[in-house]
XYZ file of C-alpha atoms in Angstrom:
405
model
C 213.336 193.685 203.338
C 217.163 193.310 203.354
C 219.715 195.817 204.597
C 219.023 199.203 203.042
C 221.559 201.883 202.083
C 220.306 205.021 200.346
C 220.445 208.798 200.252
C 217.899 209.089 203.083
C 220.119 207.086 205.431
C 223.215 209.031 204.406
C 221.581 212.394 205.064
C 220.341 211.220 208.454
C 223.840 210.021 209.386
C 225.257 213.406 208.452
C 222.696 215.013 210.772
C 223.774 212.568 213.503
C 227.371 213.703 212.963
C 226.336 217.269 213.809
C 225.028 216.073 217.183
C 228.132 214.046 218.081
C 231.093 215.640 219.845
C 233.517 212.786 220.623
C 236.259 212.056 218.088
C 235.632 208.311 218.396
C 232.014 208.804 217.300
C 233.011 210.989 214.351
C 235.570 208.383 213.260
C 232.981 205.600 213.488
C 230.487 207.627 211.448
C 233.150 208.389 208.840
C 233.798 204.641 208.532
C 230.081 204.044 207.901
C 229.879 206.712 205.184
C 233.141 205.520 203.597
C 231.781 201.989 203.367
C 228.505 203.193 201.846
C 230.450 204.909 199.010
C 233.036 202.159 198.491
C 230.985 200.285 195.896
C 230.269 200.936 192.229
C 229.709 204.579 191.192
C 226.205 205.833 191.810
C 225.299 203.049 194.240
C 225.629 202.824 198.021
C 226.856 199.539 199.506
C 224.497 197.543 201.699
C 224.927 194.209 203.484
C 225.825 192.926 206.928
C 229.018 194.978 207.044
C 226.934 198.157 207.037
C 224.965 196.861 210.030
C 228.214 195.990 211.831
C 229.654 199.468 211.247
C 226.446 201.133 212.455
C 226.520 198.991 215.591
C 230.157 199.979 216.124
C 229.210 203.655 215.828
C 226.400 203.139 218.328
C 228.831 201.451 220.737
C 231.292 204.343 220.321
C 228.533 206.823 221.210
C 227.602 204.743 224.264
C 231.258 204.618 225.335
C 231.451 208.401 225.063
C 228.261 208.820 227.096
C 226.433 210.519 224.192
C 223.111 208.791 224.791
C 221.116 211.053 222.462
C 223.460 209.968 219.642
C 222.911 206.329 220.676
C 219.173 206.810 220.135
C 219.741 208.477 216.754
C 222.013 205.648 215.598
C 219.472 203.080 216.774
C 217.015 204.761 214.395
C 219.682 204.494 211.656
C 219.933 200.751 212.306
C 216.169 200.304 212.421
C 215.834 202.116 209.075
C 218.675 200.176 207.444
C 217.117 196.873 208.572
C 213.597 197.860 207.506
C 211.968 198.441 210.901
C 211.289 202.122 210.129
C 209.630 203.035 206.828
C 211.120 205.707 204.581
C 208.264 208.278 204.846
C 208.325 208.076 208.658
C 212.138 208.275 208.760
C 212.378 211.280 206.439
C 209.546 213.048 208.263
C 211.026 212.358 211.711
C 214.361 213.953 210.810
C 213.052 216.607 208.388
C 215.612 215.489 205.828
C 214.062 217.252 202.857
C 212.519 220.623 201.991
C 214.928 222.509 204.250
C 213.595 220.925 207.391
C 209.913 221.548 206.620
C 207.346 218.793 206.838
C 206.832 216.921 203.599
C 203.949 218.560 201.756
C 203.918 215.645 199.290
C 203.290 213.171 202.112
C 200.596 215.429 203.534
C 198.885 215.805 200.140
C 199.185 212.063 199.511
C 197.454 211.241 202.807
C 194.809 213.938 202.208
C 194.020 212.711 198.686
C 193.897 209.113 199.892
C 191.484 210.032 202.684
C 189.349 212.042 200.251
C 189.218 209.139 197.784
C 188.309 206.699 200.558
C 185.531 208.937 201.839
C 184.168 209.546 198.341
C 184.146 205.818 197.659
C 182.473 205.102 201.013
C 179.693 207.601 200.285
C 179.143 206.287 196.751
C 179.221 202.630 197.838
C 176.847 203.356 200.736
C 174.383 205.112 198.453
C 174.520 202.224 195.980
C 173.961 199.650 198.728
C 171.031 201.604 200.178
C 169.436 201.885 196.738
C 169.497 198.093 196.470
C 168.559 197.597 200.151
C 166.166 200.394 201.155
C 165.619 200.558 204.884
C 168.916 198.822 205.726
C 170.240 199.560 209.193
C 173.627 201.106 209.941
C 174.902 197.719 211.154
C 173.879 196.110 207.843
C 175.781 198.781 205.891
C 178.862 198.215 208.058
C 178.534 194.474 207.535
C 178.526 195.053 203.779
C 181.876 196.853 204.011
C 183.366 194.270 206.353
C 182.641 191.606 203.720
C 184.708 193.568 201.173
C 187.734 193.977 203.430
C 189.755 191.360 201.543
C 189.457 193.324 198.261
C 191.464 196.387 199.299
C 194.996 195.466 198.170
C 197.118 197.806 196.030
C 197.704 195.389 193.171
C 197.925 195.607 189.380
C 197.270 192.795 186.914
C 199.213 193.291 183.631
C 197.296 192.237 180.507
C 200.405 190.608 178.982
C 201.039 188.387 182.038
C 197.812 186.597 182.970
C 197.741 185.307 186.493
C 200.590 187.627 187.605
C 200.218 190.641 189.885
C 202.631 193.541 190.209
C 203.340 196.083 192.940
C 205.236 198.950 191.224
C 208.705 199.587 192.644
C 208.585 201.984 195.579
C 204.827 201.644 196.028
C 204.965 198.683 198.417
C 206.599 200.664 201.206
C 204.463 203.738 200.536
C 201.306 201.635 200.700
C 202.445 199.980 203.926
C 203.271 203.373 205.430
C 199.858 204.747 204.467
C 198.109 201.673 205.871
C 199.914 202.039 209.209
C 199.219 205.766 209.262
C 195.491 205.321 208.663
C 195.283 202.637 211.363
C 197.184 204.715 213.930
C 196.111 207.728 215.977
C 198.375 210.149 214.094
C 195.597 211.694 211.974
C 193.658 214.121 214.143
C 190.273 215.591 213.250
C 190.582 218.998 214.860
C 187.764 220.709 216.713
C 187.056 224.458 217.098
C 189.566 224.608 219.986
C 192.485 223.712 217.697
C 193.739 227.281 217.455
C 193.649 227.682 221.218
C 195.636 224.472 221.635
C 198.189 225.711 219.093
C 198.732 228.945 220.981
C 198.913 227.239 224.369
C 201.324 224.686 222.929
C 204.047 227.224 222.132
C 206.999 227.375 224.560
C 206.625 231.143 224.980
C 202.948 230.890 225.904
C 203.600 228.028 228.298
C 206.396 229.977 229.993
C 204.076 232.948 230.517
C 201.317 230.734 231.876
C 203.665 228.858 234.200
C 205.011 232.120 235.618
C 201.525 233.352 236.541
C 199.446 231.928 239.389
C 196.236 231.943 237.362
C 198.154 230.521 234.415
C 199.358 227.614 236.504
C 195.765 226.919 237.472
C 194.830 226.887 233.775
C 197.618 224.402 233.001
C 196.618 222.209 235.934
C 192.980 222.296 234.836
C 193.934 221.369 231.263
C 196.048 218.447 232.488
C 193.259 217.308 234.801
C 190.807 217.409 231.894
C 193.214 215.392 229.709
C 193.703 212.775 232.401
C 189.989 212.539 233.096
C 189.268 211.982 229.395
C 192.020 209.350 229.179
C 190.666 207.576 232.250
C 187.138 207.582 230.842
C 188.333 206.143 227.527
C 190.358 203.449 229.289
C 187.434 202.434 231.496
C 185.252 202.019 228.393
C 187.832 199.645 226.867
C 188.208 197.736 230.149
C 184.442 197.225 230.399
C 184.218 196.008 226.788
C 184.066 192.206 226.770
C 185.411 192.145 223.187
C 188.449 194.351 223.849
C 191.778 192.694 223.069
C 195.144 193.186 224.741
C 196.108 195.452 221.825
C 193.039 197.653 222.495
C 194.031 197.954 226.158
C 197.612 198.765 225.216
C 196.522 201.600 222.912
C 194.281 203.040 225.638
C 197.120 202.978 228.197
C 199.900 204.385 226.012
C 200.665 207.995 226.876
C 198.877 207.683 230.226
C 201.703 206.448 232.437
C 200.450 208.775 235.208
C 197.751 206.160 235.897
C 200.417 203.891 237.379
C 201.540 206.464 239.940
C 203.830 209.432 240.464
C 206.957 207.269 240.797
C 207.028 206.820 237.004
C 208.442 209.650 234.908
C 207.654 208.317 231.432
C 207.572 205.430 228.978
C 210.676 203.901 227.395
C 210.889 204.433 223.629
C 211.721 200.783 222.899
C 209.619 197.755 223.806
C 212.042 195.112 222.495
C 215.115 195.203 224.733
C 215.782 191.461 224.827
C 215.878 189.283 221.655
C 212.590 187.422 221.317
C 210.765 189.413 224.036
C 208.602 192.492 223.516
C 207.056 193.991 226.648
C 203.632 195.630 226.521
C 204.419 198.854 228.414
C 207.980 199.730 229.519
C 207.877 202.430 232.225
C 210.818 204.376 233.661
C 210.874 205.018 237.407
C 212.199 208.235 238.928
C 215.443 206.424 239.852
C 216.024 205.508 236.184
C 215.156 201.828 236.594
C 212.816 199.952 234.273
C 209.370 198.711 235.304
C 207.417 196.594 232.822
C 203.645 196.226 232.593
C 202.265 192.959 231.223
C 198.721 193.284 229.862
C 196.135 190.528 229.749
C 192.460 190.874 228.897
C 190.064 192.564 231.306
C 186.349 191.704 230.918
C 187.310 189.702 227.832
C 189.335 187.184 229.877
C 187.973 183.761 228.965
C 189.173 182.025 232.131
C 188.452 182.553 235.835
C 190.582 185.035 237.753
C 190.365 183.216 241.104
C 189.207 179.781 242.189
C 188.141 178.038 245.386
C 190.777 175.870 247.063
C 189.608 174.118 250.236
C 188.156 176.934 252.341
C 189.800 179.923 250.659
C 190.004 181.788 247.358
C 193.336 181.556 245.480
C 194.551 182.970 242.126
C 193.621 180.783 239.155
C 195.886 179.606 236.329
C 195.358 182.817 234.328
C 197.129 184.818 237.052
C 199.949 182.315 237.556
C 200.679 182.102 233.817
C 200.739 185.897 233.412
C 203.037 186.315 236.418
C 205.281 183.537 235.083
C 205.537 185.365 231.756
C 206.515 188.572 233.545
C 209.152 186.683 235.567
C 210.642 185.325 232.327
C 210.877 188.902 231.003
C 212.713 189.967 234.170
C 215.146 187.047 233.855
C 215.933 188.101 230.274
C 216.464 191.711 231.366
C 218.838 190.560 234.109
C 220.842 188.435 231.675
C 221.198 191.293 229.147
C 221.596 194.067 231.719
C 225.067 195.195 230.609
C 224.160 195.382 226.908
C 220.862 197.194 227.559
C 222.563 199.786 229.740
C 225.353 200.286 227.177
C 223.056 200.565 224.133
C 219.993 202.316 225.561
C 221.035 203.808 228.903
C 218.300 201.898 230.775
C 219.000 200.235 234.109
C 217.340 196.820 234.484
C 219.043 195.455 237.619
C 216.205 196.726 239.842
C 213.460 196.156 237.249
C 210.026 195.140 238.469
C 206.798 194.120 236.780
C 203.076 194.765 237.087
C 200.578 192.272 235.648
C 197.169 193.716 234.772
C 194.666 190.904 234.392
C 190.927 190.413 234.609
C 188.094 192.249 236.321
C 185.984 191.494 239.419
C 182.979 191.487 237.098
C 184.151 188.090 235.824
C 182.994 186.666 239.190
C 179.591 188.269 239.849
C 178.944 185.774 242.661
C 182.115 186.788 244.569
C 182.345 190.109 246.454
C 184.705 192.532 244.726
C 186.747 193.033 247.897
C 187.266 189.265 248.104
C 188.848 189.268 244.625
C 191.127 192.185 245.501
C 192.140 190.658 248.838
C 193.015 187.339 247.142
C 195.446 189.101 244.813
C 196.884 191.245 247.633
C 197.642 188.119 249.651
C 199.272 186.551 246.605
C 201.363 189.694 245.938
C 202.650 189.690 249.496
C 204.452 186.409 248.770
C 205.879 187.308 245.330
C 208.941 189.504 244.810
C 209.418 191.958 241.891
C 206.009 191.140 240.359
C 202.574 192.461 241.342
C 199.203 191.269 239.976
C 196.294 193.726 239.825
C 192.853 193.857 238.223
C 192.098 196.670 235.792
C 189.232 197.882 237.965
C 191.452 198.297 241.013
C 193.997 200.267 238.946
C 191.258 202.526 237.555
C 189.644 203.050 240.942
C 192.983 204.095 242.469
C 193.581 206.549 239.615
C 190.059 207.985 239.828
C 190.266 208.539 243.590
C 193.619 210.275 243.168
C 192.249 212.570 240.471
C 189.299 213.449 242.687
C 191.742 214.315 245.484
C 193.867 216.411 243.129
C 196.974 214.237 243.528
C 198.933 211.540 241.749
C 197.697 207.922 241.654
C 199.348 205.726 244.254
């Protein structure tokens, strides 16, 4: 997708203008809007000049210290260059329907889910009629074999051999596909109403002001963390789990890495060509990156015997080397990253999560951990850790009622 300029982008930029206070930012935004309307009547101008003007507006916001406007303008750039899809962009900024959520998008997703479920039931019944006594795994295998036939394509009768995606449907289909594959569709349980009430700012303020209420909030957070830890351990123990599976299980659970981290950075691509797995923000505002490798699914040894001692194997050295390369890139682009995103990378560090003691059943678990601790003592800015040791630390901290160390 090329550079995009449309009504959705214009409305979002006008909302950004309401958040800006500096005259330099308003002037830069006015230049963007003037360029968009400088073309033929009824059409908004696109092209590299639009990207340049948006980048200039972002730089003006950074120079004025308006970091929330910097983030908004980064979204404008991402949308213009096709990294954010239109339904997500419009929904994120509530650009239509007077700020309400898009009922059309909701109904579209609901009808799509209903059609998928109806087709699944009908196809399952048809398969079972032809294969009575088939197991659940055989039914699933039947659907896996049809995975390649699920495209949103049309074949016009007057153009044999040609396929058409109607204009506007390609992005909608891509958005729906990403939505269905993500964790943004929740199947609510009977406690949904209770969660809604407890999620309101007024209710939370009342609970936080009361001693018993604080205990309720602490218990709810403990339950959430325990469930997240249990889900992560299941993925770690799965020999087929990929790095992407581990990343999904860790996202939103930065507490596992310890109380010195206050959250996750919104952007994973800070340096051209590099995309970190988990960017964490320390309490001092500095970046700390987490590089994820496979756990029980690691196909290579974690440690090896060298003379009379255990030493880290190539899998550890390669992962640490990759993390070091990330840190070098962050150092080289430190000034730009701080100006554009307000993230300090001078003191950035890295954690490499790799492997599991279970990969070496003939080696005592403590021997594996001690080998990596000895290695870490001689490496600066990067630490290597097994998933099991991370989980065990977090579990002991939860049991003690504190933060993981």
